Amino acid sequence: MFYDFNLNHPVNIHFGKGALNYLADEIKVAGNKAMLVYGGGSIKKTGVYDKITGVLKEAGIEWVDFGGCVKPWYADILKAVDICKKEGVDCVIGIGGSTCMDMAKVIAAGAANDGDLWEYIKGAPRANKGLRIGAIPTYPSGGSETSRGAVVDDQETGGNGTMYGVIPDFSIINPEYAYTLDAKNTAYGAVIAFMQISLNYFTGDSPISERLIEGLLDTIRDSVKVSIEKPEDYQARANQALASIYGTNVMPSLGKSREWVYNVYDYIGIIRRQLGISYRETFSIIFPYWLKAEAKYHGDEIKNYMVKIWGVDANLSEEEAVDEGSKKIIEFYESIGLPMKYNLVAKTMPSKEQLIKATEAEYYDGMMPMNEIVQLFEACMEL
Amino acid sequence: MFYDFNLNHPVNIHFGKGALNYLADEIKVAGNKAMLVYGGGSIKKTGVYDKITGVLKEAGIEWVDFGGCVKPWYADILKAVDICKKEGVDCVIGIGGSTCMDMAKVIAAGAANDGDLWEYIKGAPRANKGLRIGAIPTYPSGGSETSRGAVVDDQETGGNGTMYGVIPDFSIINPEYAYTLDAKNTAYGAVIAFMQISLNYFTGDSPISERLIEGLLDTIRDSVKVSIEKPEDYQARANQALASIYGTNVMPSLGKSREWVYNVYDYIGIIRRQLGISYRETFSIIFPYWLKAEAKYHGDEIKNYMVKIWGVDANLSEEEAVDEGSKKIIEFYESIGLPMKYNLVAKTMPSKEQLIKATEAEYYDGMMPMNEIVQLFEACMEL
């Protein structure tokens, strides 16, 4: 079945070695004052910060710095919103990984809308579109540079949420900015895009989308190995930056229902919180085991994925094919240096009872039965 | 080499059997009065017109009809602009093929900008964005429903031009509307998308784009045969409608320079005018012969296209591979009923001297040498 879809992707993307040439004009659409939201300072070491501020100086654009953003803490966002209002910022630019870009989106929404920002994050309608949003990714991965969502964590309450409807007005994507990524970050960035795109392979018949996905996944798998060995190979970095765009621009999902695949994010959420680890660590480990668990319900689709994407023999039975495919995924992930058991990365390991309790607390209809979820979790970790 | 690119695609696309449900809300963004631009009346026979006006009535939206548009005549566009101004139209909707959608775009620009419309078509900057533009394609083909251009012909002066920067604000794409297309229109629609997408296969190294193109072209080739045999096969019509979107949304060209391939449009222009035939007739016949002619300069790229897309043996020499590939293109086009010599479709056949003279008049640096152009033309027709 080919499902109905909506496609609306208004980000103005400038991609390539010359992308930064468009920054000043993009800011000036809104005004003459920018806020730069960035992380722990790596963009200062790599020279990206100087390149950006050089462009701003030359164009006579003022800016305020908002650095040190390592997690998307709500308290920091509130501080930045205040600064935007006081300083009359016109355009908020997230520079770095998804954390900084997500924060820029929420700051832009908050600065243009009075009222409780947490309510907006939870979905209350916003009267104003928000300040202009820019994104300058230095770490191709989850695709915040072209996505509509922004994740926020509240350090004080432990709460978290995703604000929707916040999409960058423009993105400046220069694959060279990823040259300085180390092997681990390169591998995780590629794998996150790989998995987000993979989810679209299931749930519907859309040969154009499926062929696009096959091309994306093969290219990511080839390119990440090149990038790890030769960090300054432009073609490989460009392939991954383009794949990262596709990872969230919905093109690979056109015609698909995406019915059951998003459940994986709920399993990820439970493990993340229980083990105190990151999204990328959680997703990469659970992915092959989750496919095996879901094969009970969607065996034909998952076998097809293993055959087409992982080169598994089509003559194997469904169970054998899924089993062999998930082994190949684990082998590949380990070959690029990723840990594939939660015990290797967990900040704290819960007991089996704690994990079951946490899962029961978040259980809803549409998840796999409790005993199968527990089996899935046990496959990924020694409890 | 992976080339820099800009990607900005703000059309809100509603695709599928339920797409029309979004029409009223899309119009109401701008106001309460629409103009419907359509062709010779086929949408009345097929019931599409009644479906659209049914939605408008139910939503309390007024409309004015502007039917009978078979060619994008400038004089008709001027009439429609006057009507829009007098009636206070808020949103201009092109329904049908590229002619009607292109006309809607130019009407929308003209109605919101005083001054000489022909100057705007020739590229003079427009002060206002224009009225809201909608597109409801019933004939997937060149992709006007998601493109930025609109072709206009001036019947009186013989002049023609393309207005740029006019992209629909929304498109309503229901693949079922193509069920009533006959075999010939189905074949031409598919082939136009096929060729427009093929041009992106050359000029640069972007494996993601190349794999996307391979998937698009294989899918079009499979689906058009199905649609001709079973006109109401939804999956096949949906595949072609989606391919038509990709045909102009620039995704297949990301990372490509598109340096020399657009020259083909200039050869097409000369033949069109000399033989008095349509774009689709001209392009489909010249395409395989043009590839052979360009192989002298871009033999490696064109051989690669023949191997990957047309299944030609990679061990053949460049010349043999291109020769065999172009034969396969001709065979395929003929198998879906398309005439492959200009003599079969020409309204008038020029003499060789006339054709040379016309070509010399339009010759510019960057075209192939004159004698090679003449050889190309002679390959496509008996003079």
Coordinates of C-alpha atoms in Angstrom, one line a residue, chain B:
Chain B
M1 CA 33.7 16.2 -7.5
F2 CA 30.8 17.0 -5.2
Y3 CA 29.4 20.5 -6.0
D4 CA 27.9 23.1 -3.7
F5 CA 24.2 23.4 -3.8
N6 CA 21.2 25.4 -2.6
L7 CA 18.0 23.5 -1.6
N8 CA 14.9 25.4 -0.8
H9 CA 11.6 23.8 -1.5
P10 CA 8.8 25.5 0.3
V11 CA 5.7 24.0 -1.5
N12 CA 3.3 22.4 0.9
I13 CA 2.5 19.1 -0.9
H14 CA -0.6 17.2 0.0
F15 CA -0.4 13.8 -1.7
G16 CA -2.8 10.9 -1.9
K17 CA -6.4 9.9 -2.1
G18 CA -7.3 12.4 0.7
A19 CA -5.3 15.3 -0.7
L20 CA -8.3 17.4 -1.7
N21 CA -9.3 17.6 2.0
Y22 CA -6.6 20.2 2.5
L23 CA -7.7 22.5 -0.4
A24 CA -10.1 24.8 1.5
D25 CA -7.7 25.5 4.4
E26 CA -4.9 26.2 1.9
I27 CA -7.0 28.8 0.0
K28 CA -8.2 30.4 3.2
V29 CA -4.6 31.2 4.2
A30 CA -4.9 34.0 1.6
G31 CA -8.6 34.8 1.6
N32 CA -12.0 33.6 0.3
K33 CA -11.9 33.9 -3.4
A34 CA -10.1 31.6 -5.9
M35 CA -9.6 31.5 -9.6
L36 CA -9.6 28.1 -11.2
V37 CA -7.4 27.9 -14.3
Y38 CA -8.0 24.8 -16.4
G39 CA -7.9 23.4 -19.9
G40 CA -10.2 22.2 -22.6
G41 CA -12.8 20.7 -20.3
S42 CA -11.5 17.2 -19.5
I43 CA -11.7 17.9 -15.8
K44 CA -15.4 18.4 -16.2
K45 CA -15.8 15.1 -18.0
T46 CA -13.7 13.2 -15.4
G47 CA -15.5 14.7 -12.4
V48 CA -12.4 16.4 -11.0
Y49 CA -14.0 19.8 -11.5
D50 CA -17.1 18.8 -9.5
K51 CA -15.0 17.4 -6.7
I52 CA -13.0 20.7 -6.4
T53 CA -16.0 23.0 -6.6
G54 CA -17.8 20.8 -4.2
V55 CA -15.1 21.4 -1.6
L56 CA -15.2 25.1 -2.3
K57 CA -19.0 25.3 -1.9
E58 CA -18.9 23.4 1.3
A59 CA -16.2 25.8 2.7
G60 CA -18.0 28.9 1.5
I61 CA -15.2 29.9 -0.9
E62 CA -16.1 31.8 -4.0
W63 CA -14.4 31.2 -7.3
V64 CA -14.1 32.5 -10.8
D65 CA -13.6 30.1 -13.7
F66 CA -10.8 30.6 -16.3
G67 CA -11.1 27.5 -18.5
G68 CA -10.1 26.7 -22.1
C69 CA -6.4 27.1 -21.5
V70 CA -4.7 24.8 -24.0
K71 CA -1.5 26.8 -24.6
P72 CA 0.1 29.3 -22.2
W73 CA -0.9 32.3 -24.3
Y74 CA 0.2 35.6 -23.0
A75 CA -3.0 37.3 -24.1
D76 CA -5.1 34.9 -22.0
I77 CA -2.9 35.5 -19.1
L78 CA -3.4 39.3 -19.3
K79 CA -7.2 38.7 -19.4
A80 CA -7.0 36.5 -16.3
V81 CA -4.9 39.1 -14.5
D82 CA -7.6 41.7 -15.2
I83 CA -10.3 39.4 -13.8
C84 CA -8.2 38.8 -10.7
K85 CA -7.9 42.5 -10.1
K86 CA -11.5 43.3 -10.7
E87 CA -12.9 40.3 -8.7
G88 CA -10.4 40.5 -5.9
V89 CA -9.1 37.0 -6.3
D90 CA -6.9 35.8 -3.4
C91 CA -5.5 32.5 -4.7
V92 CA -5.0 31.3 -8.3
I93 CA -5.2 27.5 -8.8
G94 CA -3.9 25.8 -11.9
I95 CA -5.6 22.5 -12.6
G96 CA -4.5 20.0 -15.2
G97 CA -1.1 19.8 -16.9
S98 CA 1.9 22.1 -16.9
T99 CA 0.1 24.7 -19.2
C100 CA -2.6 25.5 -16.6
M101 CA -0.3 25.4 -13.7
D102 CA 2.3 27.6 -15.4
M103 CA -0.4 30.1 -16.4
A104 CA -1.7 30.2 -12.8
K105 CA 1.8 31.1 -11.6
V106 CA 2.2 34.0 -14.0
I107 CA -1.4 35.2 -13.4
A108 CA -0.7 35.3 -9.6
A109 CA 2.5 37.3 -10.2
G110 CA 0.8 39.7 -12.6
A111 CA -2.3 40.3 -10.5
A112 CA -0.2 41.5 -7.5
N113 CA 2.3 43.6 -9.5
D114 CA 1.5 46.7 -11.6
G115 CA 3.8 47.3 -14.5
D116 CA 4.5 45.5 -17.7
L117 CA 4.0 41.8 -17.2
W118 CA 6.2 40.8 -20.1
E119 CA 9.1 42.7 -18.4
Y120 CA 8.5 40.5 -15.3
I121 CA 8.5 37.4 -17.5
K122 CA 11.8 38.6 -19.0
G123 CA 13.2 38.9 -15.4
A124 CA 12.5 42.4 -14.1
P125 CA 12.3 42.2 -10.3
R126 CA 8.8 42.1 -8.9
A127 CA 7.9 44.2 -5.8
N128 CA 5.3 41.8 -4.5
K129 CA 5.4 38.0 -4.1
G130 CA 2.1 37.6 -5.9
L131 CA -1.3 36.1 -5.1
R132 CA -1.3 32.7 -3.4
I133 CA -0.6 29.9 -6.0
G134 CA -2.1 26.4 -5.9
A135 CA -1.6 23.5 -8.2
I136 CA -3.8 20.5 -8.8
P137 CA -2.0 18.3 -11.4
T138 CA -4.1 15.7 -13.2
Y139 CA -1.2 14.8 -15.5
P140 CA 2.1 13.9 -13.8
S141 CA 4.9 14.9 -16.1
G142 CA 7.2 17.9 -16.0
G143 CA 6.5 18.8 -12.4
S144 CA 5.2 22.3 -12.7
E145 CA 3.3 21.5 -9.5
T146 CA 6.6 21.8 -7.5
S147 CA 8.8 23.9 -9.8
R148 CA 9.8 27.5 -9.8
G149 CA 9.4 28.2 -13.5
A150 CA 6.5 29.0 -15.8
V151 CA 6.6 29.0 -19.6
V152 CA 4.6 31.6 -21.5
D153 CA 4.1 32.0 -25.3
D154 CA 3.0 35.2 -27.0
Q155 CA 0.8 34.1 -29.9
E156 CA 0.9 37.6 -31.5
T157 CA 4.7 38.3 -31.5
G158 CA 5.8 34.6 -31.6
G159 CA 7.9 35.5 -28.5
N160 CA 8.2 33.2 -25.6
G161 CA 9.7 33.3 -22.1
T162 CA 10.0 31.6 -18.8
M163 CA 9.1 33.4 -15.6
Y164 CA 11.2 32.3 -12.6
G165 CA 10.7 32.5 -8.9
V166 CA 7.0 31.4 -9.1
I167 CA 6.6 28.3 -7.0
P168 CA 3.2 27.0 -5.9
D169 CA 2.4 27.7 -2.2
F170 CA 0.6 24.4 -2.2
S171 CA 0.0 21.4 -4.4
I172 CA -2.9 18.9 -4.2
I173 CA -1.7 15.7 -5.8
N174 CA -4.1 12.8 -6.1
P175 CA -2.7 10.0 -8.3
E176 CA -6.3 8.9 -9.0
Y177 CA -6.8 12.0 -11.2
A178 CA -4.5 10.4 -13.7
Y179 CA -6.7 7.2 -14.1
T180 CA -8.4 8.7 -17.1
L181 CA -5.2 9.5 -19.0
D182 CA -4.9 7.5 -22.2
A183 CA -1.9 5.4 -23.1
K184 CA -0.2 8.2 -25.2
N185 CA -0.4 10.9 -22.5
T186 CA 0.6 8.4 -19.8
A187 CA 3.7 7.4 -21.8
Y188 CA 4.7 11.0 -22.5
G189 CA 4.2 12.1 -18.9
A190 CA 6.5 9.3 -17.7
V191 CA 9.1 9.9 -20.4
I192 CA 9.4 13.6 -19.7
A193 CA 9.9 12.9 -16.0
F194 CA 12.4 10.2 -16.9
M195 CA 14.5 12.4 -19.1
Q196 CA 14.4 15.4 -16.8
I197 CA 15.6 13.2 -14.0
S198 CA 18.2 11.5 -16.2
L199 CA 20.0 14.8 -16.9
N200 CA 21.0 14.9 -13.2
Y201 CA 22.8 11.6 -13.5
F202 CA 25.8 13.4 -15.2
T203 CA 28.2 16.1 -14.1
G204 CA 29.6 15.3 -10.7
D205 CA 30.0 12.6 -8.0
S206 CA 27.2 12.4 -5.6
P207 CA 26.4 8.7 -4.9
I208 CA 23.2 9.5 -3.0
S209 CA 21.8 11.5 -5.9
E210 CA 22.9 8.8 -8.3
R211 CA 21.2 6.0 -6.4
L212 CA 18.1 8.1 -6.0
I213 CA 18.0 8.6 -9.7
E214 CA 18.5 4.9 -10.4
G215 CA 15.5 4.1 -8.2
L216 CA 13.4 6.8 -9.8
L217 CA 14.2 5.7 -13.4
D218 CA 13.7 2.0 -12.7
T219 CA 10.4 2.8 -11.0
I220 CA 9.1 5.0 -13.8
R221 CA 10.0 2.4 -16.4
D222 CA 8.2 -0.3 -14.5
S223 CA 5.2 1.8 -13.6
V224 CA 4.4 3.3 -17.0
K225 CA 3.9 -0.1 -18.4
V226 CA 1.6 -1.0 -15.6
S227 CA -0.4 2.2 -16.0
I228 CA -0.8 1.7 -19.8
E229 CA -2.2 -1.8 -19.2
K230 CA -4.1 -1.1 -16.0
P231 CA -4.9 2.7 -16.0
E232 CA -6.5 2.4 -12.5
D233 CA -3.6 0.8 -10.7
Y234 CA -3.1 3.2 -7.8
Q235 CA 0.4 2.1 -6.9
A236 CA 1.7 2.7 -10.5
R237 CA 0.0 6.1 -10.8
A238 CA 1.3 7.1 -7.3
N239 CA 4.9 6.1 -8.3
Q240 CA 4.7 8.3 -11.4
A241 CA 3.2 11.2 -9.5
L242 CA 6.0 11.0 -6.9
A243 CA 8.6 10.7 -9.7
S244 CA 7.1 13.8 -11.3
I245 CA 7.7 15.7 -8.0
Y246 CA 11.3 14.6 -7.9
G247 CA 11.7 15.6 -11.6
T248 CA 11.8 19.2 -10.6
N249 CA 12.4 19.4 -6.9
V250 CA 16.2 19.4 -7.4
M251 CA 16.8 16.5 -5.0
P252 CA 18.2 14.3 -7.7
S253 CA 20.8 17.0 -8.6
L254 CA 22.3 17.6 -5.2
G255 CA 26.1 17.7 -5.5
K256 CA 26.0 17.9 -9.3
S257 CA 27.2 20.8 -11.4
R258 CA 24.7 20.4 -14.3
E259 CA 27.2 22.1 -16.5
W260 CA 26.7 20.9 -20.0
V261 CA 23.4 18.9 -19.9
Y262 CA 21.1 21.9 -20.2
N263 CA 22.3 22.6 -23.7
V264 CA 19.8 19.9 -24.8
Y265 CA 17.0 22.4 -24.2
D266 CA 18.5 24.7 -26.8
Y267 CA 18.5 22.0 -29.4
I268 CA 15.0 21.2 -28.4
G269 CA 14.0 24.8 -28.8
I270 CA 15.3 25.0 -32.4
I271 CA 13.5 21.8 -33.5
R272 CA 10.3 22.7 -31.7
R273 CA 10.0 26.0 -33.5
Q274 CA 11.1 24.7 -36.9
L275 CA 8.8 21.6 -36.9
G276 CA 5.9 23.2 -35.0
I277 CA 5.7 20.4 -32.4
S278 CA 5.5 20.1 -28.7
Y279 CA 8.2 20.0 -26.0
R280 CA 7.4 16.4 -25.2
E281 CA 7.5 15.2 -28.8
T282 CA 10.8 17.1 -29.3
F283 CA 12.5 15.9 -26.2
S284 CA 11.6 12.3 -26.4
I285 CA 12.9 11.9 -29.9
I286 CA 16.2 13.8 -29.6
F287 CA 17.2 12.3 -26.2
P288 CA 18.9 9.0 -27.3
Y289 CA 20.5 10.7 -30.3
W290 CA 21.7 13.7 -28.3
L291 CA 23.3 11.3 -25.8
K292 CA 25.2 9.7 -28.7
A293 CA 26.3 13.1 -29.9
E294 CA 27.5 14.2 -26.5
A295 CA 29.4 11.0 -26.0
K296 CA 32.3 12.5 -28.0
Y297 CA 32.8 14.9 -25.0
H298 CA 31.4 13.0 -22.1
G299 CA 31.7 9.4 -23.1
D300 CA 32.7 8.0 -19.7
E301 CA 29.6 9.6 -18.0
I302 CA 27.2 8.6 -20.7
K303 CA 28.6 5.0 -20.9
N304 CA 28.1 4.8 -17.1
Y305 CA 24.5 5.9 -17.6
M306 CA 23.9 3.3 -20.2
V307 CA 25.4 0.6 -18.0
K308 CA 23.7 1.5 -14.8
I309 CA 20.3 2.6 -16.2
W310 CA 19.9 0.6 -19.4
G311 CA 21.7 -2.6 -18.4
V312 CA 24.4 -2.3 -21.1
D313 CA 27.4 -4.6 -20.7
A314 CA 30.2 -2.7 -18.9
N315 CA 32.8 -4.5 -20.9
L316 CA 31.8 -2.8 -24.1
S317 CA 33.9 0.1 -25.4
E318 CA 32.6 3.6 -24.7
E319 CA 31.3 3.9 -28.3
E320 CA 29.7 0.5 -28.4
A321 CA 28.1 0.9 -25.0
V322 CA 26.6 4.3 -25.9
D323 CA 25.4 3.0 -29.2
E324 CA 23.7 0.0 -27.6
G325 CA 22.2 2.1 -24.8
S326 CA 20.7 4.6 -27.2
K327 CA 19.1 1.7 -29.2
K328 CA 17.6 0.4 -25.9
I329 CA 16.1 3.8 -25.2
I330 CA 14.6 3.9 -28.6
E331 CA 13.2 0.4 -28.3
F332 CA 11.7 1.2 -24.9
Y333 CA 10.1 4.4 -26.1
E334 CA 8.7 2.7 -29.1
S335 CA 7.4 -0.2 -26.9
I336 CA 5.2 2.3 -25.1
G337 CA 3.9 3.8 -28.3
L338 CA 6.1 6.9 -28.8
P339 CA 7.1 7.9 -32.4
M340 CA 10.9 8.1 -32.6
K341 CA 11.5 10.1 -35.9
Y342 CA 10.5 13.7 -36.3
N343 CA 9.0 13.0 -39.7
L344 CA 6.2 11.1 -37.9
V345 CA 5.1 14.1 -35.8
A346 CA 6.3 17.3 -37.6
K347 CA 3.7 19.8 -38.6
T348 CA 6.1 21.1 -41.2
M349 CA 9.4 19.7 -42.2
P350 CA 12.1 22.3 -42.9
S351 CA 14.8 21.8 -45.6
K352 CA 18.3 21.1 -44.4
E353 CA 19.2 24.6 -45.3
Q354 CA 16.4 26.2 -43.3
L355 CA 17.3 24.1 -40.3
I356 CA 21.0 25.1 -40.5
K357 CA 20.0 28.7 -40.9
A358 CA 17.8 28.6 -37.8
T359 CA 20.5 26.9 -35.8
E360 CA 23.1 29.4 -36.8
A361 CA 20.8 32.2 -35.7
E362 CA 20.6 30.7 -32.2
Y363 CA 24.2 29.4 -32.0
Y364 CA 26.3 30.3 -28.9
D365 CA 29.6 29.3 -27.5
G366 CA 29.2 26.1 -25.4
M367 CA 27.0 24.3 -28.0
M368 CA 28.5 21.5 -29.9
P369 CA 30.2 22.6 -33.2
M370 CA 27.7 23.3 -36.0
N371 CA 28.5 20.3 -38.1
E372 CA 27.9 18.0 -35.1
I373 CA 24.5 19.7 -34.4
V374 CA 23.5 19.1 -38.0
Q375 CA 24.6 15.5 -37.7
L376 CA 22.5 15.2 -34.6
F377 CA 19.4 16.7 -36.3
E378 CA 19.9 14.5 -39.3
A379 CA 20.0 11.4 -37.1
C380 CA 16.5 12.3 -35.8
M381 CA 14.8 13.0 -39.1
E382 CA 14.9 12.4 -42.8
L383 CA 15.5 15.8 -44.3

